[in-house]
PDB file of C-alpha atoms in Angstrom:
ATOM      1  CA  ALA A 850     106.726  86.440 106.056  1.00 47.00           C
ATOM      2  CA  PRO A 851     103.206  86.138 105.192  1.00 53.00           C
ATOM      3  CA  ASN A 852     102.466  82.549 103.490  1.00 51.00           C
ATOM      4  CA  LEU A 853     100.335  80.389 102.387  1.00 59.00           C
ATOM      5  CA  SER A 854      99.752  77.184 100.362  1.00 56.00           C
ATOM      6  CA  ALA A 855      98.529  76.019  97.254  1.00 63.00           C
ATOM      7  CA  PRO A 856      94.746  74.178  96.981  1.00 60.00           C
ATOM      8  CA  GLN A 857      96.658  71.202  96.017  1.00 65.00           C
ATOM      9  CA  GLY A 858      99.605  71.242  98.733  1.00 75.00           C
ATOM     10  CA  LYS A 859     102.166  71.068  96.226  1.00 84.00           C
ATOM     11  CA  HIS A 860     103.217  74.291  96.633  1.00 86.00           C
ATOM     12  CA  PHE A 861     103.522  77.392  99.033  1.00 88.00           C
ATOM     13  CA  ALA A 862     104.065  80.960  98.235  1.00 89.00           C
ATOM     14  CA  THR A 863     106.156  83.526 100.617  1.00 87.00           C
ATOM     15  CA  GLY A 864     105.812  87.550 100.697  1.00 89.00           C
ATOM     16  CA  THR A 865     108.191  89.236 102.669  1.00 85.00           C
ATOM     17  CA  GLU A 866     108.815  92.999 103.847  1.00 87.00           C
ATOM     18  CA  SER A 867     112.099  92.519 101.058  1.00 87.00           C
ATOM     19  CA  HIS A 868     109.915  92.927  98.444  1.00 91.00           C
ATOM     20  CA  ILE A 869     110.167  89.408  97.322  1.00 90.00           C
ATOM     21  CA  CYS A 870     107.869  86.982  96.304  1.00 90.00           C
ATOM     22  CA  ASP A 871     109.149  83.061  96.295  1.00 90.00           C
ATOM     23  CA  TYR A 872     107.589  79.558  95.408  1.00 89.00           C
ATOM     24  CA  PHE A 873     108.535  76.366  96.796  1.00 90.00           C
ATOM     25  CA  THR A 874     107.461  72.806  96.752  1.00 87.00           C
ATOM     26  CA  HIS A 875     105.784  71.054  99.804  1.00 86.00           C
ATOM     27  CA  PRO A 876     106.060  69.765 102.035  1.00 85.00           C
ATOM     28  CA  SER A 877     109.510  69.397 101.118  1.00 88.00           C
ATOM     29  CA  GLY A 878     110.453  73.557 100.965  1.00 86.00           C
ATOM     30  CA  ASP A 879     112.658  73.161  98.141  1.00 91.00           C
ATOM     31  CA  TYR A 880     112.534  77.003  96.986  1.00 92.00           C
ATOM     32  CA  LYS A 881     111.793  76.919  93.142  1.00 91.00           C
ATOM     33  CA  THR A 882     111.448  80.638  91.626  1.00 87.00           C
ATOM     34  CA  THR A 883     111.492  84.079  92.436  1.00 87.00           C
ATOM     35  CA  LEU A 884     107.896  84.918  91.109  1.00 88.00           C
ATOM     36  CA  THR A 885     108.256  88.583  91.405  1.00 88.00           C
ATOM     37  CA  ARG A 886     109.703  91.336  92.967  1.00 88.00           C
ATOM     38  CA  THR A 887     107.789  94.558  93.836  1.00 89.00           C
ATOM     39  CA  GLN A 888     108.338  98.164  95.136  1.00 89.00           C
ATOM     40  CA  ALA A 889     107.311  97.728  98.324  1.00 92.00           C
ATOM     41  CA  PRO A 890     106.817  94.991 101.369  1.00 92.00           C
ATOM     42  CA  ILE A 891     104.268  92.302 100.359  1.00 93.00           C
ATOM     43  CA  ARG A 892     101.805  91.953 102.964  1.00 90.00           C
ATOM     44  CA  HIS A 893      99.655  89.238 102.283  1.00 92.00           C
ATOM     45  CA  VAL A 894      99.676  86.385  99.433  1.00 93.00           C
ATOM     46  CA  ALA A 895      96.562  84.280  98.039  1.00 93.00           C
ATOM     47  CA  PHE A 896      95.948  81.257  95.407  1.00 92.00           C
ATOM     48  CA  ASP A 897      92.820  80.894  93.606  1.00 91.00           C
ATOM     49  CA  LYS A 898      91.256  77.425  93.454  1.00 88.00           C
ATOM     50  CA  LYS A 899      93.192  75.715  90.976  1.00 87.00           C
ATOM     51  CA  GLY A 900      96.588  76.993  92.038  1.00 87.00           C
ATOM     52  CA  ARG A 901      97.368  78.555  88.679  1.00 88.00           C
ATOM     53  CA  TYR A 902      97.223  82.564  90.291  1.00 91.00           C
ATOM     54  CA  LEU A 903      98.976  84.024  93.071  1.00 92.00           C
ATOM     55  CA  ALA A 904      97.456  87.225  94.316  1.00 95.00           C
ATOM     56  CA  VAL A 905     100.436  89.092  96.042  1.00 94.00           C
ATOM     57  CA  ALA A 906      99.330  92.257  97.837  1.00 94.00           C
ATOM     58  CA  GLY A 907     101.649  95.265  98.937  1.00 92.00           C
ATOM     59  CA  ASP A 908     102.256  97.903 100.979  1.00 92.00           C
ATOM     60  CA  ASP A 909     102.259 100.701  97.514  1.00 94.00           C
ATOM     61  CA  GLY A 910      98.778 100.034  97.069  1.00 92.00           C
ATOM     62  CA  THR A 911      99.218  97.446  94.017  1.00 94.00           C
ATOM     63  CA  ILE A 912      98.060  93.857  93.763  1.00 95.00           C
ATOM     64  CA  ARG A 913      99.766  91.849  91.195  1.00 94.00           C
ATOM     65  CA  MET A 914      98.237  88.818  89.740  1.00 94.00           C
ATOM     66  CA  VAL A 915     100.900  86.636  88.938  1.00 93.00           C
ATOM     67  CA  ASN A 916     100.022  83.515  86.024  1.00 91.00           C
ATOM     68  CA  ILE A 917     102.303  80.461  88.135  1.00 87.00           C
ATOM     69  CA  GLN A 918     102.596  78.822  84.892  1.00 84.00           C
ATOM     70  CA  ILE A 919     104.748  81.132  82.587  1.00 83.00           C
ATOM     71  CA  ALA A 920     105.716  83.828  85.978  1.00 72.00           C
ATOM     72  CA  GLN A 921     104.135  86.984  84.450  1.00 82.00           C
ATOM     73  CA  TYR A 922     101.606  88.842  86.120  1.00 86.00           C
ATOM     74  CA  ALA A 923      99.675  92.121  85.939  1.00 91.00           C
ATOM     75  CA  SER A 924      98.585  94.907  88.370  1.00 93.00           C
ATOM     76  CA  LEU A 925      95.936  96.017  89.944  1.00 94.00           C
ATOM     77  CA  ARG A 926      95.465  99.411  90.818  1.00 94.00           C
ATOM     78  CA  GLY A 927      93.150 101.696  92.695  1.00 93.00           C
ATOM     79  CA  HIS A 928      93.786 101.200  96.693  1.00 94.00           C
ATOM     80  CA  GLU A 929      95.601 104.393  97.781  1.00 92.00           C
ATOM     81  CA  ASP A 930      97.261 102.939 100.961  1.00 93.00           C
ATOM     82  CA  ALA A 931      98.795  99.518 101.488  1.00 92.00           C
ATOM     83  CA  VAL A 932      97.109  96.306 100.280  1.00 92.00           C
ATOM     84  CA  LEU A 933      96.145  94.223 103.501  1.00 91.00           C
ATOM     85  CA  CYS A 934      94.774  91.280 102.584  1.00 92.00           C
ATOM     86  CA  VAL A 935      93.530  89.765  99.334  1.00 95.00           C
ATOM     87  CA  ALA A 936      90.864  86.468  98.864  1.00 95.00           C
ATOM     88  CA  PHE A 937      89.660  84.750  95.742  1.00 95.00           C
ATOM     89  CA  ASP A 938      86.341  84.057  95.266  1.00 94.00           C
ATOM     90  CA  PRO A 939      84.888  79.922  94.886  1.00 93.00           C
ATOM     91  CA  GLN A 940      84.082  80.753  91.265  1.00 92.00           C
ATOM     92  CA  ASN A 941      88.098  82.079  90.536  1.00 91.00           C
ATOM     93  CA  GLU A 942      86.529  85.107  88.874  1.00 93.00           C
ATOM     94  CA  TYR A 943      86.910  87.762  91.727  1.00 94.00           C
ATOM     95  CA  LEU A 944      89.308  88.662  93.833  1.00 96.00           C
ATOM     96  CA  ALA A 945      88.250  90.967  97.315  1.00 95.00           C
ATOM     97  CA  SER A 946      90.768  93.105  98.852  1.00 94.00           C
ATOM     98  CA  SER A 947      91.208  95.567 102.022  1.00 91.00           C
ATOM     99  CA  SER A 948      93.264  98.478 102.218  1.00 92.00           C
ATOM    100  CA  ALA A 949      94.919 100.605 104.787  1.00 90.00           C
ATOM    101  CA  ASP A 950      92.733 103.226 102.716  1.00 89.00           C
ATOM    102  CA  GLY A 951      89.574 102.168 104.542  1.00 87.00           C
ATOM    103  CA  THR A 952      88.217 100.092 101.588  1.00 89.00           C
ATOM    104  CA  VAL A 953      87.658  96.875 100.651  1.00 91.00           C
ATOM    105  CA  ARG A 954      87.457  96.164  97.141  1.00 92.00           C
ATOM    106  CA  ILE A 955      85.730  93.392  94.705  1.00 94.00           C
ATOM    107  CA  TRP A 956      88.233  93.046  91.462  1.00 95.00           C
ATOM    108  CA  ASP A 957      86.744  91.263  88.289  1.00 94.00           C
ATOM    109  CA  ILE A 958      89.842  89.313  87.258  1.00 91.00           C
ATOM    110  CA  ARG A 959      89.346  88.847  83.489  1.00 91.00           C
ATOM    111  CA  THR A 960      89.006  92.887  82.881  1.00 92.00           C
ATOM    112  CA  GLY A 961      91.705  93.726  86.220  1.00 92.00           C
ATOM    113  CA  LYS A 962      88.982  96.933  87.315  1.00 94.00           C
ATOM    114  CA  PRO A 963      87.198  97.253  90.418  1.00 94.00           C
ATOM    115  CA  THR A 964      83.152  95.570  90.247  1.00 92.00           C
ATOM    116  CA  MET A 965      82.683  97.861  94.000  1.00 91.00           C
ATOM    117  CA  VAL A 966      84.287  99.598  96.325  1.00 91.00           C
ATOM    118  CA  GLN A 967      83.417  99.811  99.835  1.00 87.00           C
ATOM    119  CA  LYS A 968      84.351 102.006 102.274  1.00 86.00           C
ATOM    120  CA  MET A 969      85.116 100.345 106.024  1.00 81.00           C
ATOM    121  CA  GLY A 970      87.065 102.677 107.729  1.00 71.00           C
ATOM    122  CA  ASN A 971      91.439 102.075 108.837  1.00 63.00           C
ATOM    123  CA  GLU A 972      90.710  99.077 111.169  1.00 67.00           C
ATOM    124  CA  TYR A 973      89.753  96.489 108.918  1.00 65.00           C
ATOM    125  CA  LEU A 974      92.362  94.174 108.078  1.00 74.00           C
ATOM    126  CA  ASN A 975      91.235  90.683 106.469  1.00 85.00           C
ATOM    127  CA  VAL A 976      88.550  89.300 103.796  1.00 89.00           C
ATOM    128  CA  ALA A 977      87.686  85.999 103.335  1.00 90.00           C
ATOM    129  CA  TRP A 978      84.708  84.790 100.587  1.00 91.00           C
ATOM    130  CA  SER A 979      81.996  82.360 101.787  1.00 89.00           C
ATOM    131  CA  PRO A 980      81.850  79.295 100.149  1.00 90.00           C
ATOM    132  CA  ASP A 981      78.700  79.929  97.989  1.00 89.00           C
ATOM    133  CA  GLY A 982      80.615  83.424  96.697  1.00 88.00           C
ATOM    134  CA  ASN A 983      77.281  85.560  98.174  1.00 86.00           C
ATOM    135  CA  TYR A 984      79.095  87.009 100.937  1.00 86.00           C
ATOM    136  CA  ILE A 985      82.454  88.945 101.653  1.00 85.00           C
ATOM    137  CA  GLY A 986      83.473  88.947 105.261  1.00 84.00           C
ATOM    138  CA  VAL A 987      85.857  91.626 106.782  1.00 83.00           C
ATOM    139  CA  SER A 988      87.243  91.435 110.050  1.00 81.00           C
ATOM    140  CA  SER A 989      89.931  93.289 112.138  1.00 70.00           C
ATOM    141  CA  SER A 990      91.314  92.685 115.935  1.00 60.00           C
ATOM    142  CA  THR A 991      88.334  93.574 117.304  1.00 58.00           C
ATOM    143  CA  THR A 992      85.400  93.848 115.272  1.00 55.00           C
ATOM    144  CA  ALA A 993      83.515  91.486 111.840  1.00 51.00           C
ATOM    145  CA  SER A 994      80.923  92.755 109.617  1.00 51.00           C
ATOM    146  CA  CYS A 995      79.731  91.737 106.156  1.00 51.00           C
ATOM    147  CA  PRO A 996      80.403  94.921 103.786  1.00 49.00           C
ATOM    148  CA  ALA A 997      78.693  93.163 101.108  1.00 47.00           C
ATOM    149  CA  PRO A 998      75.408  91.320 102.195  1.00 43.00           C
ATOM    150  CA  ALA A 999      74.629  88.275  99.691  1.00 41.00           C
ATOM    151  CA  ALA A1000      72.269  90.361  98.160  1.00 40.00           C
ATOM    152  CA  ALA A1001      74.649  93.221  97.054  1.00 43.00           C
ATOM    153  CA  VAL A1002      77.797  90.762  95.822  1.00 44.00           C
ATOM    154  CA  SER A1003      74.856  89.062  93.753  1.00 41.00           C
ATOM    155  CA  ALA A1004      74.043  91.760  92.355  1.00 40.00           C
ATOM    156  CA  VAL A1005      77.202  93.065  91.182  1.00 42.00           C
ATOM    157  CA  LEU A1006      78.645  89.744  90.436  1.00 40.00           C
ATOM    158  CA  ALA A1007      75.266  89.137  88.006  1.00 41.00           C
ATOM    159  CA  SER A1008      75.765  92.768  86.433  1.00 40.00           C
ATOM    160  CA  ALA A1009      79.187  92.084  86.060  1.00 39.00           C
ATOM    161  CA  GLY A1010      78.662  88.451  84.446  1.00 41.00           C
TER     162      GLY A1010
END
């Protein structure tokens, strides 16, 4: 089951193949609540920098953005296959996602719409933002790439802001 600690280190979430995303206290591991149930197995979960939102990536191609404080969510749709990895940018304005459909997307969190779609190939698994938010790294078990160089990401983010 994928899991990830919140930035403050006080909580963590798990996403499972049984379609459930649960929330726990850290370090005790005490169960707090079920944040969401999905229609398909969960591949990856990621907290935003402040630990207020959790992105839940599913095999159904949908990303659920869960507001931890009120346990409500919005769905981000656009991938045509399983969402493999999600990562918030350092400013908590954008979310990067990779999918088995061979694309990497940058989503505007405020609108829930993709601001960039980059076809990469089906083997890509992981996405991560650089600390300054100007690069997105994409890697698989055999390769690493930077599908969105600083100028492209900066242009997309500048035009979206």
